[in-house]
XYZ file of C-alpha atoms in Angstrom:
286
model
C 77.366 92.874 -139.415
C 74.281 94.838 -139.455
C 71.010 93.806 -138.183
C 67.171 94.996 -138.581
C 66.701 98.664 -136.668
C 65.523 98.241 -133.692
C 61.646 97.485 -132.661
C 61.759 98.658 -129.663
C 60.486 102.531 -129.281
C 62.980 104.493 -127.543
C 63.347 108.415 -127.527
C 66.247 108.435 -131.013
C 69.428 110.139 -129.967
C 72.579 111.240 -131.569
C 74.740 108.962 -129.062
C 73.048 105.846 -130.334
C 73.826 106.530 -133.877
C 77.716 107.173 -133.137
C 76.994 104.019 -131.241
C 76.169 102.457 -134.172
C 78.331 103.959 -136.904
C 81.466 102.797 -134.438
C 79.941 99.226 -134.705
C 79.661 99.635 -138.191
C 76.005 98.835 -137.645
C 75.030 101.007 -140.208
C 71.233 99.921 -141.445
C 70.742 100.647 -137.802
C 72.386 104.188 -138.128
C 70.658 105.318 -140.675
C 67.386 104.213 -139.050
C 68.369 106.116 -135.925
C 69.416 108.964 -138.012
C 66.045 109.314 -139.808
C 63.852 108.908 -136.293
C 65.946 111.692 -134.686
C 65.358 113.965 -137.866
C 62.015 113.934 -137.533
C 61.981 113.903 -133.580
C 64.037 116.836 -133.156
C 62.096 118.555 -136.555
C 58.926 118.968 -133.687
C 61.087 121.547 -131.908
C 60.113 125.121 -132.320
C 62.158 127.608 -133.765
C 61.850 131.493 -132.181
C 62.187 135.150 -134.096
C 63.690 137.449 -132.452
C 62.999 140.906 -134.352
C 62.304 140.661 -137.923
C 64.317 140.412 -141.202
C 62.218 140.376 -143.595
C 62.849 139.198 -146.593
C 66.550 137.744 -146.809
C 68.431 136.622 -150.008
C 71.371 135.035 -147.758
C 70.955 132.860 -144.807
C 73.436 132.414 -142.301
C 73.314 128.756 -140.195
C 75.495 128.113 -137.367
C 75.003 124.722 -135.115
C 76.619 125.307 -131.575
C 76.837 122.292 -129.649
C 79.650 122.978 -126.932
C 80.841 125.693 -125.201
C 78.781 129.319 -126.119
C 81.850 131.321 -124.825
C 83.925 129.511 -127.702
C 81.451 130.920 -130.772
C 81.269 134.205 -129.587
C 84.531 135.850 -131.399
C 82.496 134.533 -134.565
C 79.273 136.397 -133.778
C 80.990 139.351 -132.979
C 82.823 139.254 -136.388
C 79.733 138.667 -138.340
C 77.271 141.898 -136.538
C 78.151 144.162 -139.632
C 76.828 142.089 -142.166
C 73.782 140.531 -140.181
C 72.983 144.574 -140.202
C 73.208 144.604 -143.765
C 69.397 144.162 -145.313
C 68.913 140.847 -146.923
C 70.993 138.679 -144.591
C 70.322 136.843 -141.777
C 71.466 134.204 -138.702
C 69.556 131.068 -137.675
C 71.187 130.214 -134.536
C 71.026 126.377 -132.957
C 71.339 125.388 -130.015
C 72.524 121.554 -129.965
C 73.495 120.662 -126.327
C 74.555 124.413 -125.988
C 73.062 126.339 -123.168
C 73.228 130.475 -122.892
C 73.430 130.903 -126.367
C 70.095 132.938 -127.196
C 71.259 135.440 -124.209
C 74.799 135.761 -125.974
C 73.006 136.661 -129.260
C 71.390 139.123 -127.994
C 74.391 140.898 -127.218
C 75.370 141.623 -130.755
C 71.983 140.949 -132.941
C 68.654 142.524 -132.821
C 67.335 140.260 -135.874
C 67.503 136.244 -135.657
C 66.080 133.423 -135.315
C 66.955 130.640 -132.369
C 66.518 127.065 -132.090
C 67.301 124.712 -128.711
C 67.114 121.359 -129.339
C 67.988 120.800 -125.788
C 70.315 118.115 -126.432
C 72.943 117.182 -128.601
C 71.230 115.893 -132.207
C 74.436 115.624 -134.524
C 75.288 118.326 -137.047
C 73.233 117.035 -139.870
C 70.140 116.996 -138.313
C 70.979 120.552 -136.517
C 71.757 121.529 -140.372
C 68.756 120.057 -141.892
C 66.146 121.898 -139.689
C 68.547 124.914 -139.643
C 68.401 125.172 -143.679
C 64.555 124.122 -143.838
C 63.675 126.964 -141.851
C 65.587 130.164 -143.343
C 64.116 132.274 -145.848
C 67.652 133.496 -148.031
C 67.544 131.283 -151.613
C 71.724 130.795 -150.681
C 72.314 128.980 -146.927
C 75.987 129.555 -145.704
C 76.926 126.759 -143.226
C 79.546 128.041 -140.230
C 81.553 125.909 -138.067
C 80.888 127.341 -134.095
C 84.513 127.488 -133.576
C 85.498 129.054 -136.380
C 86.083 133.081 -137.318
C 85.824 134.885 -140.180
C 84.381 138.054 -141.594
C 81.535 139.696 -143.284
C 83.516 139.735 -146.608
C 84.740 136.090 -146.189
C 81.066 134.982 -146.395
C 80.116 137.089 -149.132
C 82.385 135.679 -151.212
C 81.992 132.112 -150.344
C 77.814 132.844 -150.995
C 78.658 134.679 -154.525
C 80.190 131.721 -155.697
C 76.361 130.346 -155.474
C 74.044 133.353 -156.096
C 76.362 135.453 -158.842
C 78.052 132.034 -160.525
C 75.985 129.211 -160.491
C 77.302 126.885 -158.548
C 75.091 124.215 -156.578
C 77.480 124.591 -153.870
C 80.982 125.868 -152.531
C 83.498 125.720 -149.771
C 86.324 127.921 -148.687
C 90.052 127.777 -147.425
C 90.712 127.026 -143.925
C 93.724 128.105 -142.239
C 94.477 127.390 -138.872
C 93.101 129.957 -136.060
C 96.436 128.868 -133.610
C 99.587 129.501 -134.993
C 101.308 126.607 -135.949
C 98.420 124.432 -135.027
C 98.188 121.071 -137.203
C 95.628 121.548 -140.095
C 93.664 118.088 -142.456
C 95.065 118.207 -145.861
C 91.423 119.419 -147.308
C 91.492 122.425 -145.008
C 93.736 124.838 -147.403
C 93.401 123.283 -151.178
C 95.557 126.863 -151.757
C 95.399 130.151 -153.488
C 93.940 128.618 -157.239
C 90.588 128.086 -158.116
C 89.120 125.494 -158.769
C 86.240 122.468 -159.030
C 85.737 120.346 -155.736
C 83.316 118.571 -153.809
C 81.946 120.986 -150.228
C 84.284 118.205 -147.834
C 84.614 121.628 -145.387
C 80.865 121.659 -144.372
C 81.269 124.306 -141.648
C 82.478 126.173 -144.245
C 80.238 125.921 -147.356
C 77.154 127.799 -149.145
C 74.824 126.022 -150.875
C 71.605 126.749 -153.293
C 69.190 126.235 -150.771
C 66.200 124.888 -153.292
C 69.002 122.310 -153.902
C 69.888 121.269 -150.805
C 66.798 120.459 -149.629
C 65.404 118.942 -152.653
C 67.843 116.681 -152.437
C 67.426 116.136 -148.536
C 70.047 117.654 -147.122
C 72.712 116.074 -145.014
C 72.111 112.199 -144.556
C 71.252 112.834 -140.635
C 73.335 110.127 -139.627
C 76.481 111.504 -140.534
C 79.133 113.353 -138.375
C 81.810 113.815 -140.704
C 82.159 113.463 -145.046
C 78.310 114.314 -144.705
C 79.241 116.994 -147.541
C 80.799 114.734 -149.855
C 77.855 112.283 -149.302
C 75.931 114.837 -150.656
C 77.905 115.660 -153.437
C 77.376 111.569 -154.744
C 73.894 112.552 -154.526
C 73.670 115.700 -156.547
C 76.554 114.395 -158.974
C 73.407 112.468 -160.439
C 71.619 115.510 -161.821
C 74.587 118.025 -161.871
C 78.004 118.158 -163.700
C 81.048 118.287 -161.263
C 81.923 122.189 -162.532
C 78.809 123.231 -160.296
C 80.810 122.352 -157.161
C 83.470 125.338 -156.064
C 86.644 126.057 -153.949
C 86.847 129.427 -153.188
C 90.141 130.655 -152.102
C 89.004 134.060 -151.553
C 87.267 132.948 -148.750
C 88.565 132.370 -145.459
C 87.563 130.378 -142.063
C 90.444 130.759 -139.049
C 89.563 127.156 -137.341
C 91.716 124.787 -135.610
C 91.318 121.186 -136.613
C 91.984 119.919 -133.195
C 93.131 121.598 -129.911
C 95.380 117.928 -128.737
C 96.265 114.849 -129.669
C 93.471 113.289 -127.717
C 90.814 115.499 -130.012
C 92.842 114.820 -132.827
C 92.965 110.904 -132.931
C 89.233 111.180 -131.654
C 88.431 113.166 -135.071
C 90.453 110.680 -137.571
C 88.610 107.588 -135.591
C 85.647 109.309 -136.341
C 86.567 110.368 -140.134
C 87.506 106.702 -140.691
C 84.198 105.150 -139.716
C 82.481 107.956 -141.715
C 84.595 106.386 -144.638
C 83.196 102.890 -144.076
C 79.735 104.409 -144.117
C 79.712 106.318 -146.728
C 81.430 103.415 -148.899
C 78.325 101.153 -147.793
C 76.013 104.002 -148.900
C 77.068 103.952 -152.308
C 80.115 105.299 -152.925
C 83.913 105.633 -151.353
C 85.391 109.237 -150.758
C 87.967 108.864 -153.212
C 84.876 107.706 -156.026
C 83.399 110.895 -155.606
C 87.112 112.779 -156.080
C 87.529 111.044 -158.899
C 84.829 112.733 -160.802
C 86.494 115.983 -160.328
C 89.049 117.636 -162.779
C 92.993 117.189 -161.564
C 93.844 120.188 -159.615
């Protein structure tokens, strides 16, 4: 049952709102969710070099283990050389990562939040704070190349769309994969439900308010029920051309500790407004 937020004035964290969202205490969460936004939006954000005046921004949220993203910086170095492009790096509970940028880029910009703050909020600040009109969201763990995230941003800035995900195919052979991960080699209109792996119109996204900051998981889909009041379903894209290698989970253990988590994201998101399978319903039969 959920109560009032709470009174009292305590520093907001992102522990307290998976606190909540597990008690399905979710006034509360979203109260948390809102304080933390604008607690962690008082962080500074650094430049290192200058890009001048980019058309595509790249956003990726690390929040474990630096070592882990680094095969995905590596990958992207040719196109963050590439004029118009470039990286807002942040640091969520992630330490060393500025020093391993440095490594492969002379141009980007860094944020350390010092703590864990969820992905939404990481995303929110990360997307409020770029320059490019299309923002490219990539999961830390993930790897893909230059020509991978040129097509997934086209799909924005050449066709239209308010927003568009990709295909994602395991990085471990064999590894187990979420039925969303590869919607296969057609086409076609969908909701962003990969957000590590989606471009958005940035003007868009933010108008709209981003990510609700109290989500951890269907946060993209959320936003779709938003933006499906002002925009027909055809401006939402899968593009199959586009490729992420990512592993869903590395055990069991991380496994049933991601579809606990996806399943109280589905209670939220039904007491926002609307269930997962409400929003898929708007969109054309594959």
């Amino acid at each position: 049952m959920n109560g009032p937020p709470d009174s009292e004035q305590k520093t907001p964290s992102f522990e307290r709102i998976r606190a909540h969202i597990n008690a399905h205490e979710f006034e509360r969460a979203r109260a948390e969710g809102r304080l933390l936004l604008r607690s962690a939006s008082t962080v500074e954000t650094r430049r290192f070099g200058e890009v001048g005046d980019p058309d595509l921004s790249i956003v990726v949220v690390v929040s474990a283990r630096v070592e882990r993203t680094e095969p995905l910086l590596e990958a992207m170095t040719t196109l963050l050389c590439e004029p118009g492009c470039e990286v807002h790096l942040l640091a969520s509970g992630a330490e060393g990562l500025s020093r391993l940028a440095q490594r492969y880029f002379q141009n980007f910009l860094f944020t350390d939040f010092r703590s864990n703050v969820g992905p939404s909020v990481a995303r929110n600040i990360g997307a409020k704070r770029v320059g490019g009109s299309t923002v490219v969201f990539l999961d830390d763990d993930g790897v893909c190349g230059p020509d991978d995230v040129r097509r997934l941003a086209g799909c924005v800035a050449e066709q239209g769309a308010v927003a568009a995900r990709g295909r994602i195919v395991p990085k471990t052979p064999g590894a187990p994969g979420r039925s969303h991960y590869d919607l296969g080699p057609n086409c076609m209109y969908t909701p962003p439900s990969t957000e590590g792996f989606s471009a958005w119109d940035r003007e868009t996204f933010l108008k709209l308010g981003g990510f609700d900051p109290a989500m951890f998981g269907h946060e993209g889909l959320d936003l779709t029920r938003r933006a499906l009041e002002t925009h027909a379903p055809e401006a939402f894209r899968y593009c199959n051309q586009a490729v992420l290698f990512h592993d869903y989970s590395n055990d069991r253990s991380q496994h049933d500790r991601k579809e606990q988590r996806h399943s109280a994201m589905d209670a939220y998101m039904t007491w926002c407004g609307a269930s997962m399978l409400d929003i898929l319903e708007r969109f054309p039969a594959k």
